[in-house]
mmCIF file of C-alpha atoms in Angstrom:
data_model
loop_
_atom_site.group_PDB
_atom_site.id
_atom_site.type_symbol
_atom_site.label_atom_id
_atom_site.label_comp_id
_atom_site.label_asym_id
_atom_site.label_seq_id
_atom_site.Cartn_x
_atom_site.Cartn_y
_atom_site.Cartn_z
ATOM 1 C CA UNK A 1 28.523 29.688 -72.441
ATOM 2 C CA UNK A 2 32.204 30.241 -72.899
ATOM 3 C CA UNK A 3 32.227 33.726 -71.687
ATOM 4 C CA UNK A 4 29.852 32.598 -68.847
ATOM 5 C CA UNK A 5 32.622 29.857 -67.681
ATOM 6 C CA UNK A 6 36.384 32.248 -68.938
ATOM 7 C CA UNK A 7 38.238 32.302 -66.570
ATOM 8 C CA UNK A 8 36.977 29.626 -64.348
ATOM 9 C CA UNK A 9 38.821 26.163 -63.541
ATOM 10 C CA UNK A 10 37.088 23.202 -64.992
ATOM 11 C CA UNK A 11 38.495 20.765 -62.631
ATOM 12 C CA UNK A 12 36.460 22.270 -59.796
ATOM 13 C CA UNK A 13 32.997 20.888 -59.563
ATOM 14 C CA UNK A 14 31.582 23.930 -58.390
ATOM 15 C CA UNK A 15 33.018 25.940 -61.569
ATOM 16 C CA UNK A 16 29.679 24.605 -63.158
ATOM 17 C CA UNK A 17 27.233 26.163 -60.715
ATOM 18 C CA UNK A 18 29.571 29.036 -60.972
ATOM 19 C CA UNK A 19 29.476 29.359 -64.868
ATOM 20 C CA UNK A 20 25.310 28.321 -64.905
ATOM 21 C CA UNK A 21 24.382 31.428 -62.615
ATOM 22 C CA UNK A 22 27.363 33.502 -64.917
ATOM 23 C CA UNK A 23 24.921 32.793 -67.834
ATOM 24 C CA UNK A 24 21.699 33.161 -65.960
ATOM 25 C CA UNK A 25 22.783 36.490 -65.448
ATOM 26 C CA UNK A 26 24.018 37.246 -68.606
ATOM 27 C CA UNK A 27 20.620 35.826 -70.132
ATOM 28 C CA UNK A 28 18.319 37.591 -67.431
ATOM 29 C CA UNK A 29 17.082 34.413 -65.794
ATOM 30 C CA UNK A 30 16.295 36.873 -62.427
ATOM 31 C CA UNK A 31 13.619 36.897 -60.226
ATOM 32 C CA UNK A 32 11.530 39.546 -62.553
ATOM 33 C CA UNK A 33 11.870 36.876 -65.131
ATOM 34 C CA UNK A 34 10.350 34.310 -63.601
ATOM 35 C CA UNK A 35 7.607 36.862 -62.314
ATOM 36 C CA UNK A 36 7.031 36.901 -65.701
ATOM 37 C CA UNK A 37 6.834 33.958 -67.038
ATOM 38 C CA UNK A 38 4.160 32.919 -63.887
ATOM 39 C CA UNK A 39 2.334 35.281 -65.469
ATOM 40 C CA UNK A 40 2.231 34.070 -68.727
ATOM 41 C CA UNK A 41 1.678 30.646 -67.841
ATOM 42 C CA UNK A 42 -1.557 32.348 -65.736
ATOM 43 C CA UNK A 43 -2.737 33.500 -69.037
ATOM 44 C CA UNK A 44 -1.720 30.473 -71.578
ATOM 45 C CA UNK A 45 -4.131 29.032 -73.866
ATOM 46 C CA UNK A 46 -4.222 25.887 -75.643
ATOM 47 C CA UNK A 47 -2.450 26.257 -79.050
ATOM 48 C CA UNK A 48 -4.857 24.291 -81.910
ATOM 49 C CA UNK A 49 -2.378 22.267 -82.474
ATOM 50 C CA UNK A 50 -1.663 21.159 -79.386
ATOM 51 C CA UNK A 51 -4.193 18.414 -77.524
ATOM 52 C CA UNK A 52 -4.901 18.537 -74.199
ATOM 53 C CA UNK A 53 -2.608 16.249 -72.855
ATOM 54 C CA UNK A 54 0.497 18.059 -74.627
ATOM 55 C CA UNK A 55 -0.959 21.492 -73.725
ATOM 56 C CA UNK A 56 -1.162 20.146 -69.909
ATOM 57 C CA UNK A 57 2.607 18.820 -69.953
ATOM 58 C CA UNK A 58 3.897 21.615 -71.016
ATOM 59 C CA UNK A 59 2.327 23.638 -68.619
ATOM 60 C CA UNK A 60 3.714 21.470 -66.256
ATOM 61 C CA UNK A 61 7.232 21.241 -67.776
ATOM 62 C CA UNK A 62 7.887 24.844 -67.681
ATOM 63 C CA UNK A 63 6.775 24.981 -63.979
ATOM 64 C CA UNK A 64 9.446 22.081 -62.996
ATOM 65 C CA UNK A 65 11.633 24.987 -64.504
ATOM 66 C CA UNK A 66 10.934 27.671 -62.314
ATOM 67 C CA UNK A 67 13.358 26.980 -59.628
ATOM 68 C CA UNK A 68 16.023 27.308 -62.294
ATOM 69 C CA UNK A 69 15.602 30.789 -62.179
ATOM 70 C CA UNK A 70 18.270 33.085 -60.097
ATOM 71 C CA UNK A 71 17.022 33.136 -56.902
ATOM 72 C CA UNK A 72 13.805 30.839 -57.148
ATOM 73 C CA UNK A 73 12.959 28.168 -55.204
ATOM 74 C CA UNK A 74 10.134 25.256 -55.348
ATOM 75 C CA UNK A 75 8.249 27.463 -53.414
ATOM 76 C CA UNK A 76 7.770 29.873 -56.610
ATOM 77 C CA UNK A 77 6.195 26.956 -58.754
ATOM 78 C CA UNK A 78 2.757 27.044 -59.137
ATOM 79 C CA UNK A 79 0.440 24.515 -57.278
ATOM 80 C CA UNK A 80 -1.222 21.609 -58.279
ATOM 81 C CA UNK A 81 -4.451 23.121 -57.967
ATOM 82 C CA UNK A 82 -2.986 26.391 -60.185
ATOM 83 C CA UNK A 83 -1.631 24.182 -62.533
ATOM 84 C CA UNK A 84 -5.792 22.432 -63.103
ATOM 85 C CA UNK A 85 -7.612 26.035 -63.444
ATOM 86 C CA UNK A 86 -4.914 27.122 -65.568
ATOM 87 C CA UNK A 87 -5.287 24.007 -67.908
ATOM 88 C CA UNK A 88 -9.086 24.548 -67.813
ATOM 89 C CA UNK A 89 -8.733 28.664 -68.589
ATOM 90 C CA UNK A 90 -6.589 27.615 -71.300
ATOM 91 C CA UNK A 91 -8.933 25.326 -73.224
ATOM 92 C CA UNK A 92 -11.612 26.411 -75.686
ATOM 93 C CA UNK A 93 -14.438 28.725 -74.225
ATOM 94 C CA UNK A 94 -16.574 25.953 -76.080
ATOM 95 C CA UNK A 95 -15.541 22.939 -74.261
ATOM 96 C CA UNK A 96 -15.887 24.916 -70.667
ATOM 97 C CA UNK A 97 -19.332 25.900 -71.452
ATOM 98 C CA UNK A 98 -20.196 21.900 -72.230
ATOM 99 C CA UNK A 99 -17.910 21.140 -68.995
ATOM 100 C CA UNK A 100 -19.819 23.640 -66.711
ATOM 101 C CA UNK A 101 -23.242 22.055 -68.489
ATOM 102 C CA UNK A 102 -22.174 18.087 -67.583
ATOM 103 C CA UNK A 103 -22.523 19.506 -63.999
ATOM 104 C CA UNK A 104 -18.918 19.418 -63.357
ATOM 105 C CA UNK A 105 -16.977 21.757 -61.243
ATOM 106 C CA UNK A 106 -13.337 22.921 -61.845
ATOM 107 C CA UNK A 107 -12.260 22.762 -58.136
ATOM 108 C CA UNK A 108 -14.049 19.131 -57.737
ATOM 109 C CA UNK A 109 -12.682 17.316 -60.638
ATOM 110 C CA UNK A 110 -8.749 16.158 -60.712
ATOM 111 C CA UNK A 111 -6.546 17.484 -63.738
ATOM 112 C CA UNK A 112 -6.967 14.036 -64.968
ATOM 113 C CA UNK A 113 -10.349 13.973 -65.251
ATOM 114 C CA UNK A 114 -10.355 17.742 -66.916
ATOM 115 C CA UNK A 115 -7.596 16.120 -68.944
ATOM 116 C CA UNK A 116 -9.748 13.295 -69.683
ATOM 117 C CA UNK A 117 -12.819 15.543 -70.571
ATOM 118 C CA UNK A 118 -11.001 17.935 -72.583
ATOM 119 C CA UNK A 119 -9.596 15.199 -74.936
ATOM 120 C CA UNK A 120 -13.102 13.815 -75.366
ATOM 121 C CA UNK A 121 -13.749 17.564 -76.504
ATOM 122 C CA UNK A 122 -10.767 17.629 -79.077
ATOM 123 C CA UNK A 123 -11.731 14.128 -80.094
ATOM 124 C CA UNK A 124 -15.186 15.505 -80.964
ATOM 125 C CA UNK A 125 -13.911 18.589 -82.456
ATOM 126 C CA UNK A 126 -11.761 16.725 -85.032
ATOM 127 C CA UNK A 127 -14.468 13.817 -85.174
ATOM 128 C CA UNK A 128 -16.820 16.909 -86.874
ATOM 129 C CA UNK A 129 -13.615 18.463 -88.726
ATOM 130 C CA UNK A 130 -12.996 15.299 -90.207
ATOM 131 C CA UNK A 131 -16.829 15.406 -91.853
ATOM 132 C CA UNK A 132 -16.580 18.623 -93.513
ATOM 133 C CA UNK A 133 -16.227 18.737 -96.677
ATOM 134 C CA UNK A 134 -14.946 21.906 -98.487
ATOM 135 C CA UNK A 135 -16.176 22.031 -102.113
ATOM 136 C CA UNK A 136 -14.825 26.322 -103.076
ATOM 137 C CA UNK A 137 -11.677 25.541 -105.643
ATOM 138 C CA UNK A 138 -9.868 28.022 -104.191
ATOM 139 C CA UNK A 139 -10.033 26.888 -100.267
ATOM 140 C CA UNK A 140 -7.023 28.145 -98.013
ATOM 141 C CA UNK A 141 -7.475 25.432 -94.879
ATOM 142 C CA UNK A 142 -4.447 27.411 -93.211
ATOM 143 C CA UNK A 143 -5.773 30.584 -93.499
ATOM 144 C CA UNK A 144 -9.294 29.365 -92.045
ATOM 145 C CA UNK A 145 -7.579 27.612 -88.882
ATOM 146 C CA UNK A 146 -5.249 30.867 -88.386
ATOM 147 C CA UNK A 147 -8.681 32.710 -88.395
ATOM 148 C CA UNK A 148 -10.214 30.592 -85.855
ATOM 149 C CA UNK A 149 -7.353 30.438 -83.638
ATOM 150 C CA UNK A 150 -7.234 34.203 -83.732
ATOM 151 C CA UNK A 151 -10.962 33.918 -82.564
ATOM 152 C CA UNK A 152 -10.372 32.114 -79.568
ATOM 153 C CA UNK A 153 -7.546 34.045 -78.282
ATOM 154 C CA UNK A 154 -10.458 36.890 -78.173
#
């Protein structure tokens, strides 16, 4: 930040904006960048240790941050209705299936209403978790949820 505001006068109120695009240019915060990260929102998937609801936010965090990219604009954020099939894609290939089996439909349902469904998911995911019991001595728990999260990224 210092190098990103030498030189400038910090009585001027626009010294600020001045220094903030100075360091978004010095950190790469262009227009490829944000290409970028669009993309990788496109692709994100839950984390396991994330619920829905925090997975969602997020997803919608980081978009609110897209215009802060050099040359962006609120045009570049992705829509509403990206936002839902994005949070959908990005949940368990298991709770889609039972999703698509209730009869529900991506592009019908609000994100609050995915949002709702997919917590009723996790909540019967950890509901099950919570009745096995492991009995081997030697059980790594951390290794078996690394394993399974590396299964659903598949």
């Amino acid at each position: 930040w210092q190098v990103a505001s030498f030189g400038l006068d910090i009585n001027d109120p626009d010294s600020f904006e001045e220094a903030l695009d100075n360091w978004k240019r010095r950190k790469n915060l262009n227009y490829d960048a944000m290409r970028d990260q669009l993309e990788y929102m496109r692709r994100a998937r839950k984390p396991r240790e994330y619920t829905p609801e925090e997975f969602i936010q997020r997803l919608q965090h980081v978009n609110l941050m897209i215009p802060q990219f050099i040359d962006a604009t609120d045009d570049n954020m992705l829509s509403d209705e990206e936002i839902k099939e994005i949070a959908y894609r990005g949940m368990p290939s298991e709770w889609r299936k039972n999703f698509a089996n209730s009869g529900k439909k991506v592009y019908s349902e609000s994100l609050e209403a995915i949002e709702s469904y997919m917590s009723t998911q996790s909540d019967q995911d950890n509901e099950a978790d919570a009745h096995f019991v492991d009995t081997t001595e030697d059980s790594d728990s951390t290794f078996m949820s690394e394993d399974l999260f590396q299964c659903e990224k598949k």
